[in-house]
Amino acid sequence: MPAEILESLKQSVLDGAPERAAALARRALELGLEPLDAIQRGFVPGMDQIGEQFGRREVFLPDLVAAGEAMKAAMKVLEPEMRRRGVERQTLGRVVLGTVRGDIHEIGKNLVGILLAANGFEVFDLGVNVDPEQFVAKALQVEADVVGASALLTTTMVGQRHLVEHLERAGLRPRVKVIVGGAPVTRQWAEGIGSDGYGQDAVSSVTLVKALLNTSVT
């Protein structure tokens, strides 16, 4: 039975089915499965697989978005139960995310957050149109290991440079790593503004964060 329910949890993510994922999460708890096991042995492998498929271009952005929504739905069921039981997931690091000032695009950023959370990172999403000062304040508040800034417009990319500059003035560099991403962002731009890395897509961003923090890539 455990193997069957774990496979069902994984499949609900692959199918991008939030309602089924939530229902299966509740069913897993009813069957006595530990919530942490449901996450790490059921839902996370589903996110890993859809991420690999996305990297091979076997699935596309809408599929990844749907899988992320399924994962979020399951976590809404399992996280309260984990808190009730006093169980905590191992945290690989704290990541602050946001879309820079003047930009309201967030699909890519949201996916990065979902995948990072699925892989064991604590994520603090500031949303869109975020000032550099807001990034810095949150990084200080939560003792962030990584700050990630997204920009989808060429006119707002300069906000990523401003972020790096503000972190430097706050004395948070180089301890706090900076990653940048978004459609117009290139590796050359990322290097030129002094960031620590460039995420071409949500999947590669997770690999990048793991590498920057020297955590094992699973």
Coordinates of C-alpha atoms in Angstrom, one line a residue:
M1 CA 0.0 0.0 0.0
P2 CA 2.7 2.6 0.8
A3 CA 4.3 2.1 -2.6
E4 CA 1.0 2.5 -4.3
I5 CA 0.0 5.7 -2.5
L6 CA 3.5 7.2 -3.1
E7 CA 3.2 6.5 -6.8
S8 CA -0.2 8.1 -6.8
L9 CA 1.2 11.2 -5.1
K10 CA 4.0 11.5 -7.6
Q11 CA 1.5 11.0 -10.5
S12 CA -0.8 13.7 -9.3
V13 CA 2.1 16.2 -9.7
L14 CA 3.1 14.8 -13.1
D15 CA -0.5 15.2 -14.2
G16 CA -0.7 18.8 -12.8
A17 CA -3.8 17.9 -10.8
P18 CA -4.1 20.2 -7.7
E19 CA -7.4 18.8 -6.4
R20 CA -6.3 15.2 -6.7
A21 CA -2.9 16.0 -5.1
A22 CA -4.6 17.6 -2.1
A23 CA -7.1 14.7 -1.8
L24 CA -4.3 12.2 -2.0
A25 CA -2.3 14.0 0.6
R26 CA -5.3 13.7 2.9
R27 CA -5.6 10.0 2.0
A28 CA -1.9 9.4 2.7
L29 CA -2.3 10.8 6.2
E30 CA -5.4 8.7 6.8
L31 CA -3.4 5.6 5.8
G32 CA -0.8 6.5 8.4
L33 CA 1.9 7.8 6.1
E34 CA 4.2 10.4 7.7
P35 CA 3.7 13.8 6.1
L36 CA 7.4 14.2 5.5
D37 CA 7.5 10.9 3.7
A38 CA 4.6 11.9 1.6
I39 CA 6.5 15.0 0.6
Q40 CA 10.0 13.6 0.1
R41 CA 9.0 10.2 -1.3
G42 CA 5.9 11.1 -3.2
F43 CA 5.5 14.7 -4.3
V44 CA 9.1 15.8 -4.6
P45 CA 10.0 12.9 -7.0
G46 CA 7.1 14.1 -9.1
M47 CA 8.5 17.6 -9.2
D48 CA 12.0 16.3 -9.9
Q49 CA 10.7 14.2 -12.9
I50 CA 8.7 17.0 -14.4
G51 CA 11.7 19.3 -14.0
E52 CA 13.9 16.8 -15.9
Q53 CA 11.3 16.4 -18.6
F54 CA 11.1 20.2 -18.9
G55 CA 14.9 20.4 -19.2
R56 CA 14.7 17.8 -22.1
R57 CA 11.9 19.8 -23.7
E58 CA 9.5 16.8 -23.3
V59 CA 7.0 19.0 -21.5
F60 CA 6.5 22.8 -21.6
L61 CA 5.9 25.8 -19.3
P62 CA 2.1 25.2 -18.8
D63 CA 2.9 21.6 -17.7
L64 CA 5.5 22.9 -15.2
V65 CA 3.1 25.5 -13.9
A66 CA 0.4 22.9 -13.4
A67 CA 2.8 20.6 -11.6
G68 CA 3.8 23.4 -9.3
E69 CA 0.1 24.2 -8.5
A70 CA -0.4 20.5 -7.6
M71 CA 2.6 20.6 -5.3
K72 CA 1.4 23.8 -3.6
A73 CA -2.1 22.2 -3.1
A74 CA -0.5 19.1 -1.5
M75 CA 1.8 21.2 0.8
K76 CA -1.3 23.2 2.1
V77 CA -2.6 19.9 3.4
L78 CA 0.7 18.5 4.7
E79 CA 2.5 21.5 6.2
P80 CA -0.1 22.2 8.9
E81 CA 0.0 18.5 9.9
M82 CA 3.8 18.6 10.1
R83 CA 3.5 21.7 12.4
R84 CA 0.9 19.9 14.5
R85 CA 3.2 16.9 15.0
G86 CA 6.3 19.1 15.6
V87 CA 8.0 17.8 12.5
E88 CA 10.3 19.9 10.4
R89 CA 11.9 19.4 7.0
Q90 CA 15.6 19.8 6.8
T91 CA 16.2 23.3 5.4
L92 CA 19.0 23.5 2.9
G93 CA 19.0 27.3 3.0
R94 CA 16.9 30.5 3.0
V95 CA 16.1 32.2 -0.3
V96 CA 14.5 35.6 -0.9
L97 CA 12.8 36.0 -4.2
G98 CA 11.2 38.9 -6.0
T99 CA 10.6 40.6 -9.4
V100 CA 12.5 43.9 -9.6
R101 CA 11.0 47.4 -9.3
G102 CA 8.8 48.4 -12.3
D103 CA 8.2 44.8 -13.4
I104 CA 5.0 42.8 -12.5
H105 CA 5.8 39.5 -14.3
E106 CA 6.0 36.6 -11.9
I107 CA 5.3 33.2 -13.5
G108 CA 9.0 32.3 -13.8
K109 CA 9.8 33.6 -10.3
N110 CA 6.9 31.6 -8.8
L111 CA 8.1 28.4 -10.4
V112 CA 11.6 29.0 -9.0
G113 CA 10.0 29.4 -5.6
I114 CA 7.9 26.3 -5.9
L115 CA 10.8 24.1 -7.1
L116 CA 13.2 25.5 -4.4
A117 CA 10.6 24.8 -1.7
A118 CA 10.1 21.3 -3.0
N119 CA 13.8 20.7 -2.8
G120 CA 14.1 21.7 0.8
F121 CA 14.8 25.4 0.7
E122 CA 12.9 28.0 2.8
V123 CA 11.5 30.5 0.4
F124 CA 10.4 34.1 1.1
D125 CA 8.7 35.5 -2.0
L126 CA 8.4 39.3 -2.0
G127 CA 6.2 39.4 -5.0
V128 CA 6.5 41.8 -7.9
N129 CA 7.7 45.5 -8.3
V130 CA 10.2 45.0 -5.4
D131 CA 12.6 47.8 -4.5
P132 CA 16.3 47.0 -3.8
E133 CA 15.8 48.2 -0.2
Q134 CA 13.0 45.7 0.3
F135 CA 15.2 42.8 -0.9
V136 CA 17.9 44.0 1.5
A137 CA 15.6 44.4 4.5
K138 CA 14.1 40.9 4.0
A139 CA 17.6 39.3 3.5
L140 CA 18.6 40.9 6.8
Q141 CA 15.4 39.9 8.6
V142 CA 15.5 36.2 7.7
E143 CA 19.3 35.8 7.4
A144 CA 19.1 34.8 3.8
D145 CA 21.7 32.7 2.0
V146 CA 20.5 33.7 -1.5
V147 CA 18.6 36.5 -3.0
G148 CA 17.0 35.9 -6.4
A149 CA 15.8 38.8 -8.7
S150 CA 13.7 38.3 -11.8
A151 CA 13.2 40.8 -14.6
L152 CA 11.2 40.2 -17.8
L153 CA 11.6 43.6 -19.4
T154 CA 14.9 45.0 -20.7
T155 CA 13.9 48.4 -19.1
T156 CA 13.8 46.8 -15.6
M157 CA 16.9 44.7 -15.8
V158 CA 18.9 47.6 -14.2
G159 CA 17.0 46.8 -11.0
Q160 CA 19.1 43.7 -10.7
R161 CA 22.3 45.8 -10.8
H162 CA 20.8 48.1 -8.2
L163 CA 20.1 45.1 -6.0
V164 CA 23.7 43.9 -6.1
E165 CA 24.9 47.4 -5.2
H166 CA 22.5 47.7 -2.3
L167 CA 23.5 44.4 -0.9
E168 CA 27.1 45.4 -1.1
R169 CA 26.4 48.7 0.7
A170 CA 24.6 46.8 3.4
G171 CA 27.7 44.6 3.9
L172 CA 25.8 41.4 2.9
R173 CA 28.1 40.5 0.1
P174 CA 29.7 38.1 -0.6
R175 CA 28.0 36.0 2.1
V176 CA 24.6 36.5 0.5
K177 CA 24.6 35.0 -3.0
V178 CA 22.7 36.8 -5.8
I179 CA 21.1 35.0 -8.7
V180 CA 19.3 36.7 -11.5
G181 CA 16.9 35.5 -14.3
G182 CA 14.2 36.5 -16.7
A183 CA 13.7 36.4 -20.5
P184 CA 16.1 39.2 -21.5
V185 CA 18.8 38.3 -18.9
T186 CA 22.0 36.7 -20.2
R187 CA 25.0 35.1 -18.5
Q188 CA 27.1 38.1 -19.7
W189 CA 24.7 40.5 -18.0
A190 CA 24.7 38.5 -14.8
E191 CA 28.5 38.4 -14.7
G192 CA 28.7 42.1 -15.6
I193 CA 26.6 43.3 -12.7
G194 CA 28.5 41.1 -10.2
S195 CA 25.9 38.5 -9.4
D196 CA 26.8 35.0 -8.5
G197 CA 24.8 33.2 -11.2
Y198 CA 22.2 33.2 -13.8
G199 CA 19.2 30.9 -14.0
Q200 CA 18.1 30.3 -17.6
D201 CA 14.9 28.6 -16.3
A202 CA 13.3 27.5 -13.1
V203 CA 14.9 24.0 -13.1
S204 CA 18.4 25.3 -13.7
S205 CA 17.9 27.9 -11.0
V206 CA 17.5 25.2 -8.4
T207 CA 20.6 23.5 -9.5
L208 CA 22.4 26.8 -9.4
V209 CA 21.3 27.5 -5.8
K210 CA 22.4 24.1 -4.7
A211 CA 25.8 24.6 -6.3
L212 CA 26.2 28.0 -4.7
L213 CA 25.4 26.7 -1.2
N214 CA 27.4 23.5 -1.7
T215 CA 24.4 21.3 -1.1
S216 CA 24.0 17.9 -2.6
V217 CA 22.1 17.9 -5.9
T218 CA 19.4 15.2 -5.7

